[in-house]
Amino acid sequence: MIAVLFDFSGTLFRVESTESWLSAVLTEADVPLPEPEFGKAAQALQAAGALPGGALPERVPVELADVWEVRDQSSAQHRAAYTGLSRQVPLPDPGLHDALYDRHMTPAAWTPYPDAAEVLRTLHERGVGIGVVSNIGWDLRPVFRAHGLDRYVGTYVLSYEHGIRKPDPRLFAAACADLGADPQQVLMVGDEPRADGGAAALGCAVHFVHHLPADERPDGLRPVLDLVD
C-alpha cells in the first residue's frame, strides 16, 4: 500500500460523552442544572442522537427526516439536523442548543484513540500517504492541529466541502488523486461498513475498526501497520 485513508469519528478520534458535552456547555454558560434534571437531560439528548459523532437517534422526527438524510452535504444542513434533534429536549435556556452544537466542533470535545498518533507517525515515516475522508458538516482540521496530528495528513476530503457523502466513490477518488495514489494501492480504514466500504468500488482495500470509547480501544488501529506491510 502506498496510501491509507482514514475516517474521522469513531476511527481516529472519539467524541466526548453526552454528559461531558452537556456539562461543558452548562458551565460555560453559567447555567445550573442540578440532578436529577441534568441526568434526565443528558439521557434524553443521547436518545435523540443530538451529539454529532455520538449515538444515532433512536427516532428521527418526521419534520427532520429530509434534512437528516442530507446532513453531511453542507454546513447549514448539518447544523439544522443536529440542533433540530437537540431541540426535542427541553433545556433551561433555548440558546444552549446552538451552544451544544458549537461545543462539538471544538478540539476539547474530541480525543484521539490511544494508538492514533503512533500509527499515523509510523505510516508517515514509512513514506505512506495519509488522507482523511469524512462525512461531516464542519472543518475538522483544527481538531487535528490541536492534537498534533495534522503534520501527518496529506489531504482532507470532507463531505460538506464536496456536497456529496460516503459511500459515494467520488470522495475516495478525490483523496486518492490528492495523494497521487492508484486506488488499488490504497487502504481505507473506517468504522461504518456501508459508508467506508464505498472505497471498495474503486478497488481500494478496506479495513474496519470498532467505534468504541477511546479508553476501550487502546490498539484498534495498530493492525493497519501490518496491512500496509
mmCIF file with all atom_site columns, N, CA and C in Angstrom, residues 196-223:
data_model
loop_
_atom_site.group_PDB
_atom_site.id
_atom_site.type_symbol
_atom_site.label_atom_id
_atom_site.label_alt_id
_atom_site.label_comp_id
_atom_site.label_asym_id
_atom_site.label_entity_id
_atom_site.label_seq_id
_atom_site.pdbx_PDB_ins_code
_atom_site.Cartn_x
_atom_site.Cartn_y
_atom_site.Cartn_z
_atom_site.occupancy
_atom_site.B_iso_or_equiv
_atom_site.pdbx_formal_charge
_atom_site.auth_seq_id
_atom_site.auth_comp_id
_atom_site.auth_asym_id
_atom_site.auth_atom_id
_atom_site.pdbx_PDB_model_num
ATOM 1  N N  . ASP A 1 196 ? -17.900 3.640  4.674  1.00 0.00 ? 196 ASP A N  1
ATOM 2  C CA . ASP A 1 196 ? -16.479 3.496  4.380  1.00 0.00 ? 196 ASP A CA 1
ATOM 3  C C  . ASP A 1 196 ? -16.208 2.390  3.371  1.00 0.00 ? 196 ASP A C  1
ATOM 4  N N  . GLY A 1 197 ? -17.120 1.421  3.316  1.00 0.00 ? 197 GLY A N  1
ATOM 5  C CA . GLY A 1 197 ? -16.969 0.355  2.340  1.00 0.00 ? 197 GLY A CA 1
ATOM 6  C C  . GLY A 1 197 ? -17.123 0.823  0.911  1.00 0.00 ? 197 GLY A C  1
ATOM 7  N N  . GLY A 1 198 ? -17.607 2.041  0.717  1.00 0.00 ? 198 GLY A N  1
ATOM 8  C CA . GLY A 1 198 ? -17.731 2.576  -0.632 1.00 0.00 ? 198 GLY A CA 1
ATOM 9  C C  . GLY A 1 198 ? -16.410 2.677  -1.364 1.00 0.00 ? 198 GLY A C  1
ATOM 10 N N  . ALA A 1 199 ? -15.310 2.708  -0.622 1.00 0.00 ? 199 ALA A N  1
ATOM 11 C CA . ALA A 1 199 ? -13.993 2.780  -1.263 1.00 0.00 ? 199 ALA A CA 1
ATOM 12 C C  . ALA A 1 199 ? -13.689 1.533  -2.081 1.00 0.00 ? 199 ALA A C  1
ATOM 13 N N  . ALA A 1 200 ? -14.326 0.425  -1.737 1.00 0.00 ? 200 ALA A N  1
ATOM 14 C CA . ALA A 1 200 ? -14.074 -0.820 -2.468 1.00 0.00 ? 200 ALA A CA 1
ATOM 15 C C  . ALA A 1 200 ? -14.495 -0.718 -3.925 1.00 0.00 ? 200 ALA A C  1
ATOM 16 N N  . ALA A 1 201 ? -15.447 0.159  -4.222 1.00 0.00 ? 201 ALA A N  1
ATOM 17 C CA . ALA A 1 201 ? -15.897 0.320  -5.605 1.00 0.00 ? 201 ALA A CA 1
ATOM 18 C C  . ALA A 1 201 ? -14.780 0.819  -6.510 1.00 0.00 ? 201 ALA A C  1
ATOM 19 N N  . LEU A 1 202 ? -13.789 1.480  -5.923 1.00 0.00 ? 202 LEU A N  1
ATOM 20 C CA . LEU A 1 202 ? -12.636 1.962  -6.693 1.00 0.00 ? 202 LEU A CA 1
ATOM 21 C C  . LEU A 1 202 ? -11.519 0.943  -6.772 1.00 0.00 ? 202 LEU A C  1
ATOM 22 N N  . GLY A 1 203 ? -11.634 -0.121 -5.982 1.00 0.00 ? 203 GLY A N  1
ATOM 23 C CA . GLY A 1 203 ? -10.561 -1.103 -5.906 1.00 0.00 ? 203 GLY A CA 1
ATOM 24 C C  . GLY A 1 203 ? -9.687  -0.963 -4.679 1.00 0.00 ? 203 GLY A C  1
ATOM 25 N N  . CYS A 1 204 ? -10.057 -0.041 -3.776 1.00 0.00 ? 204 CYS A N  1
ATOM 26 C CA . CYS A 1 204 ? -9.303  0.105  -2.530 1.00 0.00 ? 204 CYS A CA 1
ATOM 27 C C  . CYS A 1 204 ? -9.549  -1.103 -1.627 1.00 0.00 ? 204 CYS A C  1
ATOM 28 N N  . ALA A 1 205 ? -8.548  -1.485 -0.863 1.00 0.00 ? 205 ALA A N  1
ATOM 29 C CA . ALA A 1 205 ? -8.757  -2.429 0.225  1.00 0.00 ? 205 ALA A CA 1
ATOM 30 C C  . ALA A 1 205 ? -9.452  -1.670 1.353  1.00 0.00 ? 205 ALA A C  1
ATOM 31 N N  . VAL A 1 206 ? -10.220 -2.378 2.176  1.00 0.00 ? 206 VAL A N  1
ATOM 32 C CA . VAL A 1 206 ? -10.961 -1.739 3.257  1.00 0.00 ? 206 VAL A CA 1
ATOM 33 C C  . VAL A 1 206 ? -10.753 -2.511 4.548  1.00 0.00 ? 206 VAL A C  1
ATOM 34 N N  . HIS A 1 207 ? -10.546 -1.784 5.631  1.00 0.00 ? 207 HIS A N  1
ATOM 35 C CA . HIS A 1 207 ? -10.378 -2.388 6.958  1.00 0.00 ? 207 HIS A CA 1
ATOM 36 C C  . HIS A 1 207 ? -11.258 -1.638 7.938  1.00 0.00 ? 207 HIS A C  1
ATOM 37 N N  . PHE A 1 208 ? -11.996 -2.380 8.765  1.00 0.00 ? 208 PHE A N  1
ATOM 38 C CA . PHE A 1 208 ? -12.917 -1.752 9.711  1.00 0.00 ? 208 PHE A CA 1
ATOM 39 C C  . PHE A 1 208 ? -12.425 -1.876 11.148 1.00 0.00 ? 208 PHE A C  1
ATOM 40 N N  . VAL A 1 209 ? -12.682 -0.816 11.924 1.00 0.00 ? 209 VAL A N  1
ATOM 41 C CA . VAL A 1 209 ? -12.410 -0.809 13.353 1.00 0.00 ? 209 VAL A CA 1
ATOM 42 C C  . VAL A 1 209 ? -13.728 -0.631 14.092 1.00 0.00 ? 209 VAL A C  1
ATOM 43 N N  . HIS A 1 210 ? -13.713 -0.908 15.391 1.00 0.00 ? 210 HIS A N  1
ATOM 44 C CA . HIS A 1 210 ? -14.916 -0.780 16.194 1.00 0.00 ? 210 HIS A CA 1
ATOM 45 C C  . HIS A 1 210 ? -15.023 0.642  16.755 1.00 0.00 ? 210 HIS A C  1
ATOM 46 N N  . HIS A 1 211 ? -16.229 1.226  16.647 1.00 0.00 ? 211 HIS A N  1
ATOM 47 C CA . HIS A 1 211 ? -16.482 2.562  17.179 1.00 0.00 ? 211 HIS A CA 1
ATOM 48 C C  . HIS A 1 211 ? -16.782 2.435  18.669 1.00 0.00 ? 211 HIS A C  1
ATOM 49 N N  . LEU A 1 212 ? -15.732 2.480  19.467 1.00 0.00 ? 212 LEU A N  1
ATOM 50 C CA . LEU A 1 212 ? -15.837 2.325  20.918 1.00 0.00 ? 212 LEU A CA 1
ATOM 51 C C  . LEU A 1 212 ? -15.290 3.568  21.608 1.00 0.00 ? 212 LEU A C  1
ATOM 52 N N  . PRO A 1 213 ? -15.628 3.781  22.885 1.00 0.00 ? 213 PRO A N  1
ATOM 53 C CA . PRO A 1 213 ? -14.951 4.849  23.635 1.00 0.00 ? 213 PRO A CA 1
ATOM 54 C C  . PRO A 1 213 ? -13.438 4.676  23.562 1.00 0.00 ? 213 PRO A C  1
ATOM 55 N N  . ALA A 1 214 ? -12.716 5.782  23.594 1.00 0.00 ? 214 ALA A N  1
ATOM 56 C CA . ALA A 1 214 ? -11.264 5.734  23.393 1.00 0.00 ? 214 ALA A CA 1
ATOM 57 C C  . ALA A 1 214 ? -10.559 4.831  24.391 1.00 0.00 ? 214 ALA A C  1
ATOM 58 N N  . ASP A 1 215 ? -10.995 4.840  25.647 1.00 0.00 ? 215 ASP A N  1
ATOM 59 C CA . ASP A 1 215 ? -10.309 4.020  26.648 1.00 0.00 ? 215 ASP A CA 1
ATOM 60 C C  . ASP A 1 215 ? -10.647 2.541  26.531 1.00 0.00 ? 215 ASP A C  1
ATOM 61 N N  . GLU A 1 216 ? -11.602 2.197  25.674 1.00 0.00 ? 216 GLU A N  1
ATOM 62 C CA . GLU A 1 216 ? -11.954 0.790  25.462 1.00 0.00 ? 216 GLU A CA 1
ATOM 63 C C  . GLU A 1 216 ? -11.345 0.222  24.181 1.00 0.00 ? 216 GLU A C  1
ATOM 64 N N  . ARG A 1 217 ? -10.619 1.050  23.441 1.00 0.00 ? 217 ARG A N  1
ATOM 65 C CA . ARG A 1 217 ? -9.992  0.579  22.198 1.00 0.00 ? 217 ARG A CA 1
ATOM 66 C C  . ARG A 1 217 ? -8.563  1.109  22.128 1.00 0.00 ? 217 ARG A C  1
ATOM 67 N N  . PRO A 1 218 ? -7.668  0.547  22.937 1.00 0.00 ? 218 PRO A N  1
ATOM 68 C CA . PRO A 1 218 ? -6.312  1.087  23.022 1.00 0.00 ? 218 PRO A CA 1
ATOM 69 C C  . PRO A 1 218 ? -5.441  0.810  21.805 1.00 0.00 ? 218 PRO A C  1
ATOM 70 N N  . ASP A 1 219 ? -5.722  -0.245 21.063 1.00 0.00 ? 219 ASP A N  1
ATOM 71 C CA . ASP A 1 219 ? -4.820  -0.608 19.964 1.00 0.00 ? 219 ASP A CA 1
ATOM 72 C C  . ASP A 1 219 ? -5.573  -1.073 18.717 1.00 0.00 ? 219 ASP A C  1
ATOM 73 N N  . GLY A 1 220 ? -6.752  -0.543 18.493 1.00 0.00 ? 220 GLY A N  1
ATOM 74 C CA . GLY A 1 220 ? -7.548  -0.966 17.343 1.00 0.00 ? 220 GLY A CA 1
ATOM 75 C C  . GLY A 1 220 ? -6.984  -0.564 15.995 1.00 0.00 ? 220 GLY A C  1
ATOM 76 N N  . LEU A 1 221 ? -6.103  0.452  15.977 1.00 0.00 ? 221 LEU A N  1
ATOM 77 C CA . LEU A 1 221 ? -5.536  0.914  14.711 1.00 0.00 ? 221 LEU A CA 1
ATOM 78 C C  . LEU A 1 221 ? -4.219  0.228  14.357 1.00 0.00 ? 221 LEU A C  1
ATOM 79 N N  . ARG A 1 222 ? -3.585  -0.408 15.299 1.00 0.00 ? 222 ARG A N  1
ATOM 80 C CA . ARG A 1 222 ? -2.251  -0.980 15.039 1.00 0.00 ? 222 ARG A CA 1
ATOM 81 C C  . ARG A 1 222 ? -2.239  -2.039 13.937 1.00 0.00 ? 222 ARG A C  1
ATOM 82 N N  . PRO A 1 223 ? -3.305  -2.832 13.761 1.00 0.00 ? 223 PRO A N  1
ATOM 83 C CA . PRO A 1 223 ? -3.286  -3.786 12.640 1.00 0.00 ? 223 PRO A CA 1
ATOM 84 C C  . PRO A 1 223 ? -3.085  -3.133 11.278 1.00 0.00 ? 223 PRO A C  1
#
